């Protein structure tokens, strides 16, 4: 990598960088169709883009990246595409794990992993265990993830504690709900980026993104490169995050 590209661009203030970035990688299929390729080629290219973005976040000092790889609704896609994605996840873990580990990436998979192919589940568990103590960057991949499903399972777990007499309902507060989400130990995202011109949350991190800044771009995910990411960060640094209060600046 060219030394200049690996450094934080001079017009970005390091103290105002988002700590945690969430991404909805949209537009793989449309990008592929535009190139005269099958949709799956878009996912393959999208995976390369994600790898590049992860490296860029690490180079530029961003501590957490969370990517929406497969939603609870994505099972509705044609079987061949779902099968392809499952196989792609598995191949990517197999191919990239050693290098990510060397680079200090801590990997977590969030979502209901239980309906995924067993061999994929095993690779996911193995990659999480192997990288659990790494500290360069946290990389969370949401697979079979749905924000409503996540909040529902948290409620169910809390209700069970109450039913068993282990929890007083008066002690149920926002903190307790947060602790029962898949993202327990992950800070809330500061910035969400969604590509391809779609302007929706699509059931992603609904609880966690109450105060997240949102950036939409028309660029299709496979073309979201360092310079597109740079633009997103420039926009973010111009925002005035108030968290419901008045006049708090990003650096506050
Ligand atoms: C959305 O584009 C993309 C997906 C549903 C799949 C994203 C998955 C990857 C890029 C692979 C990542 C792999 C790992 C292990 C993290 P779309 O198909 O909805 O595009 P369209 O809106 O143009 O149809």
PDB file of C-alpha atoms and ligand atoms in Angstrom:
ATOM      1  CA  UNK A   1       0.000   0.000   0.000  1.00  0.00           C
ATOM      2  CA  UNK A   2       1.235   3.450  -0.968  1.00  0.00           C
ATOM      3  CA  UNK A   3       2.411   5.153   2.263  1.00  0.00           C
ATOM      4  CA  UNK A   4       0.419   8.299   1.501  1.00  0.00           C
ATOM      5  CA  UNK A   5      -2.852   6.358   1.131  1.00  0.00           C
ATOM      6  CA  UNK A   6      -2.333   4.476   4.387  1.00  0.00           C
ATOM      7  CA  UNK A   7      -2.065   7.728   6.363  1.00  0.00           C
ATOM      8  CA  UNK A   8      -5.059   9.643   7.640  1.00  0.00           C
ATOM      9  CA  UNK A   9      -5.788  12.394   5.060  1.00  0.00           C
ATOM     10  CA  UNK A  10      -4.574  15.789   6.294  1.00  0.00           C
ATOM     11  CA  UNK A  11      -8.050  17.339   6.122  1.00  0.00           C
ATOM     12  CA  UNK A  12      -9.452  14.866   8.705  1.00  0.00           C
ATOM     13  CA  UNK A  13      -9.051  15.666  12.387  1.00  0.00           C
ATOM     14  CA  UNK A  14      -7.874  12.550  14.247  1.00  0.00           C
ATOM     15  CA  UNK A  15      -9.622  13.628  17.481  1.00  0.00           C
ATOM     16  CA  UNK A  16     -12.970  13.886  15.669  1.00  0.00           C
ATOM     17  CA  UNK A  17     -12.916  10.472  14.018  1.00  0.00           C
ATOM     18  CA  UNK A  18     -15.852   8.176  14.720  1.00  0.00           C
ATOM     19  CA  UNK A  19     -14.837   5.390  17.104  1.00  0.00           C
ATOM     20  CA  UNK A  20     -17.357   2.955  15.678  1.00  0.00           C
ATOM     21  CA  UNK A  21     -18.614   2.847  12.094  1.00  0.00           C
ATOM     22  CA  UNK A  22     -21.532   0.693  10.959  1.00  0.00           C
ATOM     23  CA  UNK A  23     -22.007  -0.072   7.276  1.00  0.00           C
ATOM     24  CA  UNK A  24     -24.865  -1.324   5.126  1.00  0.00           C
ATOM     25  CA  UNK A  25     -23.124  -2.674   2.041  1.00  0.00           C
ATOM     26  CA  UNK A  26     -25.846  -2.138  -0.519  1.00  0.00           C
ATOM     27  CA  UNK A  27     -25.730  -2.293  -4.313  1.00  0.00           C
ATOM     28  CA  UNK A  28     -23.662  -5.419  -5.007  1.00  0.00           C
ATOM     29  CA  UNK A  29     -26.336  -6.884  -7.282  1.00  0.00           C
ATOM     30  CA  UNK A  30     -26.932  -3.661  -9.204  1.00  0.00           C
ATOM     31  CA  UNK A  31     -23.211  -3.098  -9.638  1.00  0.00           C
ATOM     32  CA  UNK A  32     -22.819  -6.592 -11.101  1.00  0.00           C
ATOM     33  CA  UNK A  33     -25.801  -6.173 -13.441  1.00  0.00           C
ATOM     34  CA  UNK A  34     -24.377  -2.858 -14.616  1.00  0.00           C
ATOM     35  CA  UNK A  35     -21.106  -4.653 -15.465  1.00  0.00           C
ATOM     36  CA  UNK A  36     -22.968  -7.433 -17.304  1.00  0.00           C
ATOM     37  CA  UNK A  37     -22.027  -9.917 -14.550  1.00  0.00           C
ATOM     38  CA  UNK A  38     -24.158 -12.280 -12.418  1.00  0.00           C
ATOM     39  CA  UNK A  39     -25.265 -10.885  -9.015  1.00  0.00           C
ATOM     40  CA  UNK A  40     -22.893 -13.196  -7.156  1.00  0.00           C
ATOM     41  CA  UNK A  41     -19.944 -11.459  -8.806  1.00  0.00           C
ATOM     42  CA  UNK A  42     -21.128  -8.322  -7.030  1.00  0.00           C
ATOM     43  CA  UNK A  43     -20.955 -10.054  -3.647  1.00  0.00           C
ATOM     44  CA  UNK A  44     -17.479 -11.346  -4.424  1.00  0.00           C
ATOM     45  CA  UNK A  45     -16.335  -7.838  -5.313  1.00  0.00           C
ATOM     46  CA  UNK A  46     -18.193  -6.487  -2.273  1.00  0.00           C
ATOM     47  CA  UNK A  47     -16.196  -8.750  -0.009  1.00  0.00           C
ATOM     48  CA  UNK A  48     -12.964  -7.293  -1.451  1.00  0.00           C
ATOM     49  CA  UNK A  49     -14.267  -3.785  -0.790  1.00  0.00           C
ATOM     50  CA  UNK A  50     -15.042  -4.727   2.798  1.00  0.00           C
ATOM     51  CA  UNK A  51     -11.548  -6.109   3.317  1.00  0.00           C
ATOM     52  CA  UNK A  52     -10.074  -2.869   1.985  1.00  0.00           C
ATOM     53  CA  UNK A  53     -12.326  -0.754   4.208  1.00  0.00           C
ATOM     54  CA  UNK A  54     -11.363  -2.768   7.272  1.00  0.00           C
ATOM     55  CA  UNK A  55      -7.697  -2.168   6.509  1.00  0.00           C
ATOM     56  CA  UNK A  56      -8.364   1.510   5.910  1.00  0.00           C
ATOM     57  CA  UNK A  57     -10.175   1.845   9.260  1.00  0.00           C
ATOM     58  CA  UNK A  58      -7.223   0.209  10.963  1.00  0.00           C
ATOM     59  CA  UNK A  59      -4.723   2.469   9.171  1.00  0.00           C
ATOM     60  CA  UNK A  60      -6.675   5.592  10.039  1.00  0.00           C
ATOM     61  CA  UNK A  61      -7.253   4.739  13.708  1.00  0.00           C
ATOM     62  CA  UNK A  62     -10.937   3.773  13.758  1.00  0.00           C
ATOM     63  CA  UNK A  63     -11.471   1.245  16.520  1.00  0.00           C
ATOM     64  CA  UNK A  64     -14.677  -0.592  15.561  1.00  0.00           C
ATOM     65  CA  UNK A  65     -16.265  -1.539  12.211  1.00  0.00           C
ATOM     66  CA  UNK A  66     -19.608  -3.369  12.035  1.00  0.00           C
ATOM     67  CA  UNK A  67     -20.822  -4.686   8.674  1.00  0.00           C
ATOM     68  CA  UNK A  68     -24.317  -5.929   7.805  1.00  0.00           C
ATOM     69  CA  UNK A  69     -23.557  -9.037   5.757  1.00  0.00           C
ATOM     70  CA  UNK A  70     -26.873 -10.935   5.916  1.00  0.00           C
ATOM     71  CA  UNK A  71     -30.176  -9.876   7.448  1.00  0.00           C
ATOM     72  CA  UNK A  72     -32.948 -12.042   8.879  1.00  0.00           C
ATOM     73  CA  UNK A  73     -34.902 -10.993   5.756  1.00  0.00           C
ATOM     74  CA  UNK A  74     -32.199 -12.030   3.271  1.00  0.00           C
ATOM     75  CA  UNK A  75     -33.362 -15.692   3.428  1.00  0.00           C
ATOM     76  CA  UNK A  76     -36.116 -14.563   1.019  1.00  0.00           C
ATOM     77  CA  UNK A  77     -33.568 -14.272  -1.792  1.00  0.00           C
ATOM     78  CA  UNK A  78     -33.257 -17.029  -4.419  1.00  0.00           C
ATOM     79  CA  UNK A  79     -31.778 -20.209  -2.883  1.00  0.00           C
ATOM     80  CA  UNK A  80     -28.742 -20.106  -5.182  1.00  0.00           C
ATOM     81  CA  UNK A  81     -27.854 -16.608  -3.956  1.00  0.00           C
ATOM     82  CA  UNK A  82     -28.314 -17.535  -0.280  1.00  0.00           C
ATOM     83  CA  UNK A  83     -26.210 -20.673  -0.771  1.00  0.00           C
ATOM     84  CA  UNK A  84     -23.557 -18.651  -2.551  1.00  0.00           C
ATOM     85  CA  UNK A  85     -23.388 -16.114   0.291  1.00  0.00           C
ATOM     86  CA  UNK A  86     -23.077 -18.842   2.958  1.00  0.00           C
ATOM     87  CA  UNK A  87     -20.256 -20.427   0.988  1.00  0.00           C
ATOM     88  CA  UNK A  88     -18.619 -17.034   0.457  1.00  0.00           C
ATOM     89  CA  UNK A  89     -18.648 -16.313   4.215  1.00  0.00           C
ATOM     90  CA  UNK A  90     -17.061 -19.680   4.868  1.00  0.00           C
ATOM     91  CA  UNK A  91     -14.398 -19.255   2.179  1.00  0.00           C
ATOM     92  CA  UNK A  92     -13.588 -15.747   3.374  1.00  0.00           C
ATOM     93  CA  UNK A  93     -13.049 -16.882   6.957  1.00  0.00           C
ATOM     94  CA  UNK A  94     -10.888 -19.759   5.737  1.00  0.00           C
ATOM     95  CA  UNK A  95      -8.846 -17.529   3.422  1.00  0.00           C
ATOM     96  CA  UNK A  96      -8.547 -14.330   5.466  1.00  0.00           C
ATOM     97  CA  UNK A  97      -8.447 -15.438   9.115  1.00  0.00           C
ATOM     98  CA  UNK A  98      -4.687 -15.924   9.448  1.00  0.00           C
ATOM     99  CA  UNK A  99      -3.889 -12.519   7.974  1.00  0.00           C
ATOM    100  CA  UNK A 100      -6.574 -10.720   9.986  1.00  0.00           C
ATOM    101  CA  UNK A 101      -5.213 -12.351  13.123  1.00  0.00           C
ATOM    102  CA  UNK A 102      -1.668 -11.205  12.253  1.00  0.00           C
ATOM    103  CA  UNK A 103      -2.969  -7.679  11.743  1.00  0.00           C
ATOM    104  CA  UNK A 104      -4.580  -7.636  15.194  1.00  0.00           C
ATOM    105  CA  UNK A 105      -8.225  -7.790  14.093  1.00  0.00           C
ATOM    106  CA  UNK A 106     -10.711  -8.995  16.707  1.00  0.00           C
ATOM    107  CA  UNK A 107     -13.597 -10.668  14.852  1.00  0.00           C
ATOM    108  CA  UNK A 108     -17.129 -11.121  16.189  1.00  0.00           C
ATOM    109  CA  UNK A 109     -20.173 -12.461  14.401  1.00  0.00           C
ATOM    110  CA  UNK A 110     -23.437 -11.029  15.687  1.00  0.00           C
ATOM    111  CA  UNK A 111     -26.935 -12.312  14.991  1.00  0.00           C
ATOM    112  CA  UNK A 112     -28.772 -15.590  15.437  1.00  0.00           C
ATOM    113  CA  UNK A 113     -26.090 -17.906  14.098  1.00  0.00           C
ATOM    114  CA  UNK A 114     -27.987 -21.125  14.948  1.00  0.00           C
ATOM    115  CA  UNK A 115     -29.759 -21.618  11.551  1.00  0.00           C
ATOM    116  CA  UNK A 116     -26.500 -21.201   9.582  1.00  0.00           C
ATOM    117  CA  UNK A 117     -24.740 -24.252   8.088  1.00  0.00           C
ATOM    118  CA  UNK A 118     -22.905 -26.125  10.855  1.00  0.00           C
ATOM    119  CA  UNK A 119     -19.513 -25.905   9.125  1.00  0.00           C
ATOM    120  CA  UNK A 120     -19.937 -22.119   8.875  1.00  0.00           C
ATOM    121  CA  UNK A 121     -20.921 -21.868  12.543  1.00  0.00           C
ATOM    122  CA  UNK A 122     -17.795 -23.799  13.500  1.00  0.00           C
ATOM    123  CA  UNK A 123     -15.553 -21.507  11.453  1.00  0.00           C
ATOM    124  CA  UNK A 124     -17.227 -18.466  12.984  1.00  0.00           C
ATOM    125  CA  UNK A 125     -16.729 -19.761  16.537  1.00  0.00           C
ATOM    126  CA  UNK A 126     -13.136 -20.660  15.786  1.00  0.00           C
ATOM    127  CA  UNK A 127     -12.347 -17.227  14.315  1.00  0.00           C
ATOM    128  CA  UNK A 128     -13.929 -15.463  17.319  1.00  0.00           C
ATOM    129  CA  UNK A 129     -11.961 -17.558  19.818  1.00  0.00           C
ATOM    130  CA  UNK A 130      -8.712 -17.228  17.908  1.00  0.00           C
ATOM    131  CA  UNK A 131      -8.876 -13.429  17.662  1.00  0.00           C
ATOM    132  CA  UNK A 132     -10.579 -12.660  20.999  1.00  0.00           C
ATOM    133  CA  UNK A 133      -7.541 -10.898  22.504  1.00  0.00           C
ATOM    134  CA  UNK A 134      -6.572  -8.822  19.458  1.00  0.00           C
ATOM    135  CA  UNK A 135      -6.631  -5.078  19.891  1.00  0.00           C
ATOM    136  CA  UNK A 136      -5.848  -3.259  16.636  1.00  0.00           C
ATOM    137  CA  UNK A 137      -9.490  -3.074  15.507  1.00  0.00           C
ATOM    138  CA  UNK A 138     -12.818  -4.754  16.308  1.00  0.00           C
ATOM    139  CA  UNK A 139     -14.568  -6.161  13.254  1.00  0.00           C
ATOM    140  CA  UNK A 140     -18.173  -7.216  13.783  1.00  0.00           C
ATOM    141  CA  UNK A 141     -20.058  -9.001  11.061  1.00  0.00           C
ATOM    142  CA  UNK A 142     -23.841  -9.183  11.347  1.00  0.00           C
ATOM    143  CA  UNK A 143     -25.119 -12.454   9.877  1.00  0.00           C
ATOM    144  CA  UNK A 144     -28.749 -13.539  10.162  1.00  0.00           C
ATOM    145  CA  UNK A 145     -29.091 -10.343  12.113  1.00  0.00           C
ATOM    146  CA  UNK A 146     -32.283  -8.331  12.652  1.00  0.00           C
ATOM    147  CA  UNK A 147     -32.621  -5.437  15.078  1.00  0.00           C
ATOM    148  CA  UNK A 148     -36.183  -6.337  16.101  1.00  0.00           C
ATOM    149  CA  UNK A 149     -35.226  -9.983  16.555  1.00  0.00           C
ATOM    150  CA  UNK A 150     -32.279  -8.882  18.724  1.00  0.00           C
ATOM    151  CA  UNK A 151     -34.479  -6.696  20.949  1.00  0.00           C
ATOM    152  CA  UNK A 152     -37.106  -9.463  21.147  1.00  0.00           C
ATOM    153  CA  UNK A 153     -34.603 -12.065  22.324  1.00  0.00           C
ATOM    154  CA  UNK A 154     -33.272  -9.600  24.913  1.00  0.00           C
ATOM    155  CA  UNK A 155     -36.831  -9.077  26.228  1.00  0.00           C
ATOM    156  CA  UNK A 156     -37.420 -12.833  26.345  1.00  0.00           C
ATOM    157  CA  UNK A 157     -34.239 -13.387  28.330  1.00  0.00           C
ATOM    158  CA  UNK A 158     -35.092 -10.612  30.788  1.00  0.00           C
ATOM    159  CA  UNK A 159     -38.657 -11.971  31.174  1.00  0.00           C
ATOM    160  CA  UNK A 160     -37.224 -15.400  32.010  1.00  0.00           C
ATOM    161  CA  UNK A 161     -35.082 -13.863  34.764  1.00  0.00           C
ATOM    162  CA  UNK A 162     -38.176 -12.162  36.200  1.00  0.00           C
ATOM    163  CA  UNK A 163     -40.205 -15.376  35.947  1.00  0.00           C
ATOM    164  CA  UNK A 164     -37.532 -17.312  37.839  1.00  0.00           C
ATOM    165  CA  UNK A 165     -37.590 -14.648  40.540  1.00  0.00           C
ATOM    166  CA  UNK A 166     -33.997 -13.621  39.763  1.00  0.00           C
ATOM    167  CA  UNK A 167     -34.827 -10.072  38.691  1.00  0.00           C
ATOM    168  CA  UNK A 168     -37.064  -7.362  40.097  1.00  0.00           C
ATOM    169  CA  UNK A 169     -38.957  -5.728  37.135  1.00  0.00           C
ATOM    170  CA  UNK A 170     -38.204  -2.334  38.652  1.00  0.00           C
ATOM    171  CA  UNK A 171     -34.526  -2.937  37.868  1.00  0.00           C
ATOM    172  CA  UNK A 172     -35.210  -3.208  34.122  1.00  0.00           C
ATOM    173  CA  UNK A 173     -33.625  -0.144  32.560  1.00  0.00           C
ATOM    174  CA  UNK A 174     -31.943   0.842  29.277  1.00  0.00           C
ATOM    175  CA  UNK A 175     -28.625  -0.384  30.535  1.00  0.00           C
ATOM    176  CA  UNK A 176     -29.969  -3.873  31.204  1.00  0.00           C
ATOM    177  CA  UNK A 177     -31.512  -4.084  27.740  1.00  0.00           C
ATOM    178  CA  UNK A 178     -28.233  -2.926  26.179  1.00  0.00           C
ATOM    179  CA  UNK A 179     -26.400  -5.655  28.105  1.00  0.00           C
ATOM    180  CA  UNK A 180     -28.717  -8.296  26.662  1.00  0.00           C
ATOM    181  CA  UNK A 181     -28.095  -7.387  23.010  1.00  0.00           C
ATOM    182  CA  UNK A 182     -25.564  -9.161  20.765  1.00  0.00           C
ATOM    183  CA  UNK A 183     -23.464  -6.004  20.941  1.00  0.00           C
ATOM    184  CA  UNK A 184     -23.089  -6.013  24.768  1.00  0.00           C
ATOM    185  CA  UNK A 185     -19.470  -4.926  24.887  1.00  0.00           C
ATOM    186  CA  UNK A 186     -19.410  -2.856  21.681  1.00  0.00           C
ATOM    187  CA  UNK A 187     -19.837   0.940  21.888  1.00  0.00           C
ATOM    188  CA  UNK A 188     -22.768   2.444  19.948  1.00  0.00           C
ATOM    189  CA  UNK A 189     -21.978   3.413  16.335  1.00  0.00           C
ATOM    190  CA  UNK A 190     -21.067   7.064  15.783  1.00  0.00           C
ATOM    191  CA  UNK A 191     -21.586   6.844  12.036  1.00  0.00           C
ATOM    192  CA  UNK A 192     -23.684   4.641   9.747  1.00  0.00           C
ATOM    193  CA  UNK A 193     -22.786   4.532   6.068  1.00  0.00           C
ATOM    194  CA  UNK A 194     -25.253   3.089   3.566  1.00  0.00           C
ATOM    195  CA  UNK A 195     -24.300   2.824  -0.086  1.00  0.00           C
ATOM    196  CA  UNK A 196     -26.282   2.647  -3.354  1.00  0.00           C
ATOM    197  CA  UNK A 197     -28.741   5.497  -2.759  1.00  0.00           C
ATOM    198  CA  UNK A 198     -31.119   3.561  -0.482  1.00  0.00           C
ATOM    199  CA  UNK A 199     -32.109   5.589   2.587  1.00  0.00           C
ATOM    200  CA  UNK A 200     -33.356   3.102   5.153  1.00  0.00           C
ATOM    201  CA  UNK A 201     -32.087   1.439   8.324  1.00  0.00           C
ATOM    202  CA  UNK A 202     -33.388  -1.971   7.174  1.00  0.00           C
ATOM    203  CA  UNK A 203     -33.631  -3.354  10.715  1.00  0.00           C
ATOM    204  CA  UNK A 204     -29.922  -2.778  11.445  1.00  0.00           C
ATOM    205  CA  UNK A 205     -28.812  -1.997  15.027  1.00  0.00           C
ATOM    206  CA  UNK A 206     -32.140  -0.283  15.784  1.00  0.00           C
ATOM    207  CA  UNK A 207     -31.513   0.121  19.516  1.00  0.00           C
ATOM    208  CA  UNK A 208     -27.832   1.008  19.186  1.00  0.00           C
ATOM    209  CA  UNK A 209     -28.260   3.691  16.511  1.00  0.00           C
ATOM    210  CA  UNK A 210     -30.578   6.031  18.419  1.00  0.00           C
ATOM    211  CA  UNK A 211     -28.011   8.859  18.124  1.00  0.00           C
ATOM    212  CA  UNK A 212     -25.879   7.674  15.223  1.00  0.00           C
ATOM    213  CA  UNK A 213     -25.061  10.079  12.392  1.00  0.00           C
ATOM    214  CA  UNK A 214     -26.211   8.654   9.054  1.00  0.00           C
ATOM    215  CA  UNK A 215     -24.430   9.108   5.738  1.00  0.00           C
ATOM    216  CA  UNK A 216     -25.994   7.950   2.479  1.00  0.00           C
ATOM    217  CA  UNK A 217     -24.120   7.784  -0.789  1.00  0.00           C
ATOM    218  CA  UNK A 218     -25.203   6.796  -4.313  1.00  0.00           C
ATOM    219  CA  UNK A 219     -21.996   4.804  -4.853  1.00  0.00           C
ATOM    220  CA  UNK A 220     -22.592   1.049  -5.178  1.00  0.00           C
ATOM    221  CA  UNK A 221     -20.849  -0.926  -2.435  1.00  0.00           C
ATOM    222  CA  UNK A 222     -18.232  -2.623  -4.693  1.00  0.00           C
ATOM    223  CA  UNK A 223     -17.026   0.868  -5.693  1.00  0.00           C
ATOM    224  CA  UNK A 224     -16.872   2.309  -2.181  1.00  0.00           C
ATOM    225  CA  UNK A 225     -13.119   2.898  -2.002  1.00  0.00           C
ATOM    226  CA  UNK A 226     -10.806   4.920   0.266  1.00  0.00           C
ATOM    227  CA  UNK A 227     -11.663   8.155  -1.433  1.00  0.00           C
ATOM    228  CA  UNK A 228     -15.435   7.540  -1.005  1.00  0.00           C
ATOM    229  CA  UNK A 229     -14.776   6.698   2.654  1.00  0.00           C
ATOM    230  CA  UNK A 230     -12.720   9.878   3.010  1.00  0.00           C
ATOM    231  CA  UNK A 231     -15.745  11.872   1.737  1.00  0.00           C
ATOM    232  CA  UNK A 232     -18.025  10.157   4.263  1.00  0.00           C
ATOM    233  CA  UNK A 233     -15.659  11.067   7.106  1.00  0.00           C
ATOM    234  CA  UNK A 234     -15.410  14.683   5.925  1.00  0.00           C
ATOM    235  CA  UNK A 235     -19.214  14.914   6.048  1.00  0.00           C
ATOM    236  CA  UNK A 236     -19.247  13.323   9.493  1.00  0.00           C
ATOM    237  CA  UNK A 237     -16.709  15.774  10.852  1.00  0.00           C
ATOM    238  CA  UNK A 238     -18.934  18.674   9.815  1.00  0.00           C
ATOM    239  CA  UNK A 239     -21.867  17.359  11.849  1.00  0.00           C
ATOM    240  CA  UNK A 240     -22.733  18.857  15.200  1.00  0.00           C
ATOM    241  CA  UNK A 241     -23.644  15.960  17.484  1.00  0.00           C
ATOM    242  CA  UNK A 242     -25.994  17.199  20.135  1.00  0.00           C
ATOM    243  CA  UNK A 243     -27.453  13.961  21.582  1.00  0.00           C
ATOM    244  CA  UNK A 244     -30.700  15.833  22.280  1.00  0.00           C
ATOM    245  CA  UNK A 245     -28.849  18.610  24.097  1.00  0.00           C
ATOM    246  CA  UNK A 246     -27.616  21.926  22.681  1.00  0.00           C
ATOM    247  CA  UNK A 247     -24.395  22.933  21.015  1.00  0.00           C
ATOM    248  CA  UNK A 248     -22.174  19.939  21.868  1.00  0.00           C
ATOM    249  CA  UNK A 249     -19.437  19.680  19.275  1.00  0.00           C
ATOM    250  CA  UNK A 250     -17.957  16.452  17.915  1.00  0.00           C
ATOM    251  CA  UNK A 251     -14.811  16.893  19.977  1.00  0.00           C
ATOM    252  CA  UNK A 252     -16.764  17.492  23.198  1.00  0.00           C
TER     253      UNK A 252
HETATM  254  C1  LIG B   1     -26.292  -6.143  -0.434  1.00  0.00           C
HETATM  255  O1  LIG B   1     -26.275  -5.923  -1.820  1.00  0.00           O
HETATM  256  C2  LIG B   1     -25.234  -7.092  -0.041  1.00  0.00           C
HETATM  257  C3  LIG B   1     -25.413  -8.289   0.621  1.00  0.00           C
HETATM  258  C4  LIG B   1     -26.727  -8.777   1.050  1.00  0.00           C
HETATM  259  C5  LIG B   1     -24.284  -9.201   0.918  1.00  0.00           C
HETATM  260  C6  LIG B   1     -23.090  -8.526   1.473  1.00  0.00           C
HETATM  261  C7  LIG B   1     -22.017  -9.502   1.755  1.00  0.00           C
HETATM  262  C8  LIG B   1     -20.722  -9.323   1.439  1.00  0.00           C
HETATM  263  C9  LIG B   1     -20.211  -8.113   0.759  1.00  0.00           C
HETATM  264  C10 LIG B   1     -19.730 -10.359   1.831  1.00  0.00           C
HETATM  265  C11 LIG B   1     -19.118  -9.980   3.145  1.00  0.00           C
HETATM  266  C12 LIG B   1     -18.489 -11.133   3.778  1.00  0.00           C
HETATM  267  C13 LIG B   1     -18.092 -11.226   5.093  1.00  0.00           C
HETATM  268  C14 LIG B   1     -17.513 -12.471   5.652  1.00  0.00           C
HETATM  269  C15 LIG B   1     -18.259 -10.126   6.002  1.00  0.00           C
HETATM  270  P1  LIG B   1     -27.570  -6.334  -2.664  1.00  0.00           P
HETATM  271  O2  LIG B   1     -27.426  -7.752  -3.084  1.00  0.00           O
HETATM  272  O3  LIG B   1     -28.785  -6.034  -1.861  1.00  0.00           O
HETATM  273  O4  LIG B   1     -27.467  -5.393  -3.904  1.00  0.00           O
HETATM  274  P2  LIG B   1     -28.707  -4.826  -4.743  1.00  0.00           P
HETATM  275  O5  LIG B   1     -29.480  -3.950  -3.789  1.00  0.00           O
HETATM  276  O6  LIG B   1     -28.039  -4.040  -5.834  1.00  0.00           O
HETATM  277  O7  LIG B   1     -29.490  -5.996  -5.227  1.00  0.00           O
END
